[in-house]
């Protein structure tokens, strides 16, 4: 009986090992089926974002280095151009090599214009009406909107009638005299 115990134990160990290996293989195969799609999407997004951080010249030089097979030089160029860490630079260059990106000029950031600059012209005409008693004045302009008219009204009501009149002439086609008459009706 003792002579059979050793071979049975070896057989059970082999069967257990085969079952565990089969389960590990199935688990690895199942995760491999979903991960590449997610990794590819994130890799493409990484490549797009990385390419957006480069100037046109840096973009051209980086892809020239990638095409020449000089991955280390490409990583160094990206690292120096963006100031990101080495690991992030390596990942970005790898993503850009796997998913080539065309150069896209960065859109300049629009800074809101100050009142001192040329007023913006809107596609519609804004009508402002002020009246006191029997006197009514109207200003119609495509350089006025609710926000600008609100600032003019606030200036008039706070006693800064000259500043309000000047702002009104800047945002409409009326004279300073007409603007003063209009502001006088707002000065309640």
PDB file of C-alpha atoms in Angstrom:
ATOM      1  CA  UNK A   1       0.000   0.000   0.000  1.00  0.00           C
ATOM      2  CA  UNK A   2       2.853   2.318   0.755  1.00  0.00           C
ATOM      3  CA  UNK A   3       4.257   1.681  -2.671  1.00  0.00           C
ATOM      4  CA  UNK A   4       1.104   3.116  -4.288  1.00  0.00           C
ATOM      5  CA  UNK A   5       0.892   6.229  -2.066  1.00  0.00           C
ATOM      6  CA  UNK A   6       3.923   7.956  -3.571  1.00  0.00           C
ATOM      7  CA  UNK A   7       2.816   7.617  -7.240  1.00  0.00           C
ATOM      8  CA  UNK A   8      -0.757   8.705  -6.347  1.00  0.00           C
ATOM      9  CA  UNK A   9       0.563  11.811  -4.556  1.00  0.00           C
ATOM     10  CA  UNK A  10       2.754  12.647  -7.575  1.00  0.00           C
ATOM     11  CA  UNK A  11      -0.219  12.168  -9.908  1.00  0.00           C
ATOM     12  CA  UNK A  12      -2.410  14.448  -7.747  1.00  0.00           C
ATOM     13  CA  UNK A  13       0.308  17.120  -7.715  1.00  0.00           C
ATOM     14  CA  UNK A  14       0.625  16.973 -11.517  1.00  0.00           C
ATOM     15  CA  UNK A  15      -3.158  17.166 -12.036  1.00  0.00           C
ATOM     16  CA  UNK A  16      -3.401  20.123  -9.600  1.00  0.00           C
ATOM     17  CA  UNK A  17      -0.547  21.885 -11.387  1.00  0.00           C
ATOM     18  CA  UNK A  18      -2.204  21.381 -14.802  1.00  0.00           C
ATOM     19  CA  UNK A  19      -5.541  22.711 -13.514  1.00  0.00           C
ATOM     20  CA  UNK A  20      -3.904  25.805 -11.987  1.00  0.00           C
ATOM     21  CA  UNK A  21      -1.907  26.463 -15.166  1.00  0.00           C
ATOM     22  CA  UNK A  22      -5.073  26.117 -17.281  1.00  0.00           C
ATOM     23  CA  UNK A  23      -6.963  28.599 -15.069  1.00  0.00           C
ATOM     24  CA  UNK A  24      -4.081  31.093 -15.172  1.00  0.00           C
ATOM     25  CA  UNK A  25      -3.932  30.776 -18.968  1.00  0.00           C
ATOM     26  CA  UNK A  26      -7.686  31.386 -19.315  1.00  0.00           C
ATOM     27  CA  UNK A  27      -7.547  34.401 -16.959  1.00  0.00           C
ATOM     28  CA  UNK A  28      -4.608  35.902 -18.849  1.00  0.00           C
ATOM     29  CA  UNK A  29      -6.320  35.311 -22.196  1.00  0.00           C
ATOM     30  CA  UNK A  30      -9.571  36.941 -20.966  1.00  0.00           C
ATOM     31  CA  UNK A  31      -7.782  40.072 -19.708  1.00  0.00           C
ATOM     32  CA  UNK A  32      -5.701  40.280 -22.867  1.00  0.00           C
ATOM     33  CA  UNK A  33      -8.866  40.454 -24.987  1.00  0.00           C
ATOM     34  CA  UNK A  34     -10.174  43.657 -23.330  1.00  0.00           C
ATOM     35  CA  UNK A  35      -6.992  45.482 -22.323  1.00  0.00           C
ATOM     36  CA  UNK A  36      -5.544  46.234 -25.792  1.00  0.00           C
ATOM     37  CA  UNK A  37      -8.640  48.158 -26.889  1.00  0.00           C
ATOM     38  CA  UNK A  38      -8.491  50.321 -23.774  1.00  0.00           C
ATOM     39  CA  UNK A  39      -4.708  50.680 -23.987  1.00  0.00           C
ATOM     40  CA  UNK A  40      -4.908  51.617 -27.677  1.00  0.00           C
ATOM     41  CA  UNK A  41      -7.517  54.278 -26.971  1.00  0.00           C
ATOM     42  CA  UNK A  42      -5.523  55.743 -24.116  1.00  0.00           C
ATOM     43  CA  UNK A  43      -2.335  55.430 -26.176  1.00  0.00           C
ATOM     44  CA  UNK A  44      -3.955  57.381 -29.029  1.00  0.00           C
ATOM     45  CA  UNK A  45      -5.157  60.056 -26.611  1.00  0.00           C
ATOM     46  CA  UNK A  46      -1.686  60.237 -25.097  1.00  0.00           C
ATOM     47  CA  UNK A  47      -0.148  60.613 -28.562  1.00  0.00           C
ATOM     48  CA  UNK A  48      -2.618  63.381 -29.466  1.00  0.00           C
ATOM     49  CA  UNK A  49      -1.963  65.249 -26.214  1.00  0.00           C
ATOM     50  CA  UNK A  50       1.807  64.800 -26.519  1.00  0.00           C
ATOM     51  CA  UNK A  51       1.856  66.101 -30.084  1.00  0.00           C
ATOM     52  CA  UNK A  52      -0.148  69.144 -28.954  1.00  0.00           C
ATOM     53  CA  UNK A  53       2.623  70.132 -26.525  1.00  0.00           C
ATOM     54  CA  UNK A  54       5.221  70.493 -29.284  1.00  0.00           C
ATOM     55  CA  UNK A  55       5.953  73.377 -31.622  1.00  0.00           C
ATOM     56  CA  UNK A  56       5.970  72.696 -35.345  1.00  0.00           C
ATOM     57  CA  UNK A  57       9.785  72.450 -35.468  1.00  0.00           C
ATOM     58  CA  UNK A  58       9.958  70.180 -32.405  1.00  0.00           C
ATOM     59  CA  UNK A  59       7.202  67.991 -33.869  1.00  0.00           C
ATOM     60  CA  UNK A  60       9.061  67.632 -37.169  1.00  0.00           C
ATOM     61  CA  UNK A  61      12.413  66.857 -35.478  1.00  0.00           C
ATOM     62  CA  UNK A  62      10.830  64.316 -33.100  1.00  0.00           C
ATOM     63  CA  UNK A  63       9.220  62.354 -35.930  1.00  0.00           C
ATOM     64  CA  UNK A  64      12.477  62.507 -37.901  1.00  0.00           C
ATOM     65  CA  UNK A  65      14.267  60.903 -34.942  1.00  0.00           C
ATOM     66  CA  UNK A  66      11.544  58.260 -34.608  1.00  0.00           C
ATOM     67  CA  UNK A  67      11.807  57.472 -38.330  1.00  0.00           C
ATOM     68  CA  UNK A  68      15.596  57.091 -38.005  1.00  0.00           C
ATOM     69  CA  UNK A  69      15.125  54.665 -35.111  1.00  0.00           C
ATOM     70  CA  UNK A  70      16.728  57.011 -32.573  1.00  0.00           C
ATOM     71  CA  UNK A  71      14.243  56.489 -29.758  1.00  0.00           C
ATOM     72  CA  UNK A  72      16.572  57.752 -27.010  1.00  0.00           C
ATOM     73  CA  UNK A  73      17.233  61.004 -28.892  1.00  0.00           C
ATOM     74  CA  UNK A  74      13.483  61.405 -29.485  1.00  0.00           C
ATOM     75  CA  UNK A  75      12.770  60.907 -25.760  1.00  0.00           C
ATOM     76  CA  UNK A  76      15.480  63.428 -24.880  1.00  0.00           C
ATOM     77  CA  UNK A  77      14.047  65.965 -27.341  1.00  0.00           C
ATOM     78  CA  UNK A  78      10.537  65.531 -25.921  1.00  0.00           C
ATOM     79  CA  UNK A  79      11.869  65.724 -22.355  1.00  0.00           C
ATOM     80  CA  UNK A  80      13.706  68.999 -23.062  1.00  0.00           C
ATOM     81  CA  UNK A  81      10.816  70.496 -25.045  1.00  0.00           C
ATOM     82  CA  UNK A  82       8.080  69.823 -22.509  1.00  0.00           C
ATOM     83  CA  UNK A  83       9.859  69.527 -19.177  1.00  0.00           C
ATOM     84  CA  UNK A  84       7.905  66.384 -18.312  1.00  0.00           C
ATOM     85  CA  UNK A  85       9.571  63.509 -16.483  1.00  0.00           C
ATOM     86  CA  UNK A  86      11.603  60.811 -18.203  1.00  0.00           C
ATOM     87  CA  UNK A  87       8.945  58.124 -17.791  1.00  0.00           C
ATOM     88  CA  UNK A  88       6.215  60.434 -19.134  1.00  0.00           C
ATOM     89  CA  UNK A  89       8.495  61.430 -22.028  1.00  0.00           C
ATOM     90  CA  UNK A  90       9.209  57.767 -22.805  1.00  0.00           C
ATOM     91  CA  UNK A  91       5.501  56.930 -22.764  1.00  0.00           C
ATOM     92  CA  UNK A  92       4.613  59.956 -24.898  1.00  0.00           C
ATOM     93  CA  UNK A  93       7.259  59.182 -27.542  1.00  0.00           C
ATOM     94  CA  UNK A  94       6.189  55.529 -27.575  1.00  0.00           C
ATOM     95  CA  UNK A  95       2.566  56.531 -28.078  1.00  0.00           C
ATOM     96  CA  UNK A  96       3.509  59.019 -30.813  1.00  0.00           C
ATOM     97  CA  UNK A  97       5.561  56.326 -32.576  1.00  0.00           C
ATOM     98  CA  UNK A  98       2.664  53.860 -32.371  1.00  0.00           C
ATOM     99  CA  UNK A  99       0.040  56.440 -33.390  1.00  0.00           C
ATOM    100  CA  UNK A 100       1.599  59.129 -35.632  1.00  0.00           C
ATOM    101  CA  UNK A 101      -0.050  62.523 -35.187  1.00  0.00           C
ATOM    102  CA  UNK A 102      -0.104  65.399 -37.696  1.00  0.00           C
ATOM    103  CA  UNK A 103       1.023  68.777 -36.457  1.00  0.00           C
ATOM    104  CA  UNK A 104      -1.876  70.975 -35.407  1.00  0.00           C
ATOM    105  CA  UNK A 105      -1.188  74.639 -34.781  1.00  0.00           C
ATOM    106  CA  UNK A 106      -2.250  75.646 -31.314  1.00  0.00           C
ATOM    107  CA  UNK A 107      -5.196  78.012 -31.272  1.00  0.00           C
ATOM    108  CA  UNK A 108      -4.254  81.363 -29.763  1.00  0.00           C
ATOM    109  CA  UNK A 109      -6.046  82.069 -26.512  1.00  0.00           C
ATOM    110  CA  UNK A 110      -8.593  84.839 -26.965  1.00  0.00           C
ATOM    111  CA  UNK A 111      -8.137  87.532 -24.357  1.00  0.00           C
ATOM    112  CA  UNK A 112     -11.317  89.497 -23.658  1.00  0.00           C
ATOM    113  CA  UNK A 113     -11.061  93.000 -25.015  1.00  0.00           C
ATOM    114  CA  UNK A 114     -10.891  95.912 -22.620  1.00  0.00           C
ATOM    115  CA  UNK A 115     -13.234  98.873 -22.971  1.00  0.00           C
ATOM    116  CA  UNK A 116     -10.287 100.987 -24.146  1.00  0.00           C
ATOM    117  CA  UNK A 117      -9.969  98.978 -27.365  1.00  0.00           C
ATOM    118  CA  UNK A 118     -12.228  99.141 -30.394  1.00  0.00           C
ATOM    119  CA  UNK A 119     -15.701  97.956 -29.324  1.00  0.00           C
ATOM    120  CA  UNK A 120     -16.925  94.632 -30.609  1.00  0.00           C
ATOM    121  CA  UNK A 121     -19.655  94.687 -33.225  1.00  0.00           C
ATOM    122  CA  UNK A 122     -22.496  92.243 -32.623  1.00  0.00           C
ATOM    123  CA  UNK A 123     -24.638  90.684 -35.370  1.00  0.00           C
ATOM    124  CA  UNK A 124     -27.762  92.366 -33.967  1.00  0.00           C
ATOM    125  CA  UNK A 125     -28.796  95.899 -33.056  1.00  0.00           C
ATOM    126  CA  UNK A 126     -29.368  96.569 -29.382  1.00  0.00           C
ATOM    127  CA  UNK A 127     -31.959  99.168 -28.379  1.00  0.00           C
ATOM    128  CA  UNK A 128     -31.613 101.070 -25.123  1.00  0.00           C
ATOM    129  CA  UNK A 129     -34.511 103.300 -24.111  1.00  0.00           C
ATOM    130  CA  UNK A 130     -34.498 105.821 -21.272  1.00  0.00           C
ATOM    131  CA  UNK A 131     -37.376 108.052 -20.293  1.00  0.00           C
ATOM    132  CA  UNK A 132     -38.272 110.533 -17.591  1.00  0.00           C
ATOM    133  CA  UNK A 133     -41.675 112.185 -17.636  1.00  0.00           C
ATOM    134  CA  UNK A 134     -42.533 113.117 -21.224  1.00  0.00           C
ATOM    135  CA  UNK A 135     -38.916 112.907 -22.449  1.00  0.00           C
ATOM    136  CA  UNK A 136     -37.817 109.638 -24.087  1.00  0.00           C
ATOM    137  CA  UNK A 137     -34.463 108.901 -25.707  1.00  0.00           C
ATOM    138  CA  UNK A 138     -33.428 105.805 -27.638  1.00  0.00           C
ATOM    139  CA  UNK A 139     -29.987 104.526 -28.596  1.00  0.00           C
ATOM    140  CA  UNK A 140     -29.736 101.747 -31.139  1.00  0.00           C
ATOM    141  CA  UNK A 141     -26.353 100.182 -31.873  1.00  0.00           C
ATOM    142  CA  UNK A 142     -24.734  96.912 -32.825  1.00  0.00           C
ATOM    143  CA  UNK A 143     -21.861  97.706 -30.418  1.00  0.00           C
ATOM    144  CA  UNK A 144     -24.090  97.472 -27.324  1.00  0.00           C
ATOM    145  CA  UNK A 145     -25.355  94.459 -25.427  1.00  0.00           C
ATOM    146  CA  UNK A 146     -26.917  93.850 -21.994  1.00  0.00           C
ATOM    147  CA  UNK A 147     -23.548  93.654 -20.233  1.00  0.00           C
ATOM    148  CA  UNK A 148     -22.158  96.902 -21.670  1.00  0.00           C
ATOM    149  CA  UNK A 149     -25.430  98.777 -21.192  1.00  0.00           C
ATOM    150  CA  UNK A 150     -25.561  97.485 -17.599  1.00  0.00           C
ATOM    151  CA  UNK A 151     -22.077  98.916 -16.931  1.00  0.00           C
ATOM    152  CA  UNK A 152     -23.107 102.262 -18.466  1.00  0.00           C
ATOM    153  CA  UNK A 153     -26.276 102.344 -16.343  1.00  0.00           C
ATOM    154  CA  UNK A 154     -24.247 101.508 -13.202  1.00  0.00           C
ATOM    155  CA  UNK A 155     -21.827 104.347 -13.946  1.00  0.00           C
ATOM    156  CA  UNK A 156     -24.734 106.772 -14.442  1.00  0.00           C
ATOM    157  CA  UNK A 157     -26.489 105.740 -11.250  1.00  0.00           C
ATOM    158  CA  UNK A 158     -23.276 106.001  -9.214  1.00  0.00           C
ATOM    159  CA  UNK A 159     -22.866 109.636 -10.269  1.00  0.00           C
ATOM    160  CA  UNK A 160     -20.151 109.145 -12.890  1.00  0.00           C
ATOM    161  CA  UNK A 161     -22.241 110.638 -15.678  1.00  0.00           C
ATOM    162  CA  UNK A 162     -19.305 111.820 -17.787  1.00  0.00           C
ATOM    163  CA  UNK A 163     -17.707 108.331 -17.796  1.00  0.00           C
ATOM    164  CA  UNK A 164     -21.089 106.807 -18.650  1.00  0.00           C
ATOM    165  CA  UNK A 165     -21.609 109.279 -21.515  1.00  0.00           C
ATOM    166  CA  UNK A 166     -18.110 108.608 -22.864  1.00  0.00           C
ATOM    167  CA  UNK A 167     -18.696 104.837 -22.715  1.00  0.00           C
ATOM    168  CA  UNK A 168     -22.044 105.257 -24.486  1.00  0.00           C
ATOM    169  CA  UNK A 169     -20.474 107.272 -27.326  1.00  0.00           C
ATOM    170  CA  UNK A 170     -17.740 104.648 -27.675  1.00  0.00           C
ATOM    171  CA  UNK A 171     -20.350 101.888 -28.088  1.00  0.00           C
ATOM    172  CA  UNK A 172     -22.779 103.743 -30.325  1.00  0.00           C
ATOM    173  CA  UNK A 173     -22.901 106.276 -33.139  1.00  0.00           C
ATOM    174  CA  UNK A 174     -24.290 109.204 -31.136  1.00  0.00           C
ATOM    175  CA  UNK A 175     -22.572 112.438 -30.171  1.00  0.00           C
ATOM    176  CA  UNK A 176     -21.333 113.226 -26.670  1.00  0.00           C
ATOM    177  CA  UNK A 177     -24.145 115.783 -26.249  1.00  0.00           C
ATOM    178  CA  UNK A 178     -26.789 113.186 -27.149  1.00  0.00           C
ATOM    179  CA  UNK A 179     -25.122 110.668 -24.813  1.00  0.00           C
ATOM    180  CA  UNK A 180     -25.219 113.188 -21.943  1.00  0.00           C
ATOM    181  CA  UNK A 181     -28.952 113.760 -22.549  1.00  0.00           C
ATOM    182  CA  UNK A 182     -29.557 109.995 -22.543  1.00  0.00           C
ATOM    183  CA  UNK A 183     -27.478 109.494 -19.361  1.00  0.00           C
ATOM    184  CA  UNK A 184     -29.346 112.341 -17.629  1.00  0.00           C
ATOM    185  CA  UNK A 185     -32.540 110.294 -18.025  1.00  0.00           C
ATOM    186  CA  UNK A 186     -30.847 107.279 -16.343  1.00  0.00           C
ATOM    187  CA  UNK A 187     -29.491 109.360 -13.422  1.00  0.00           C
ATOM    188  CA  UNK A 188     -32.208 108.487 -10.901  1.00  0.00           C
TER     189      UNK A 188
END
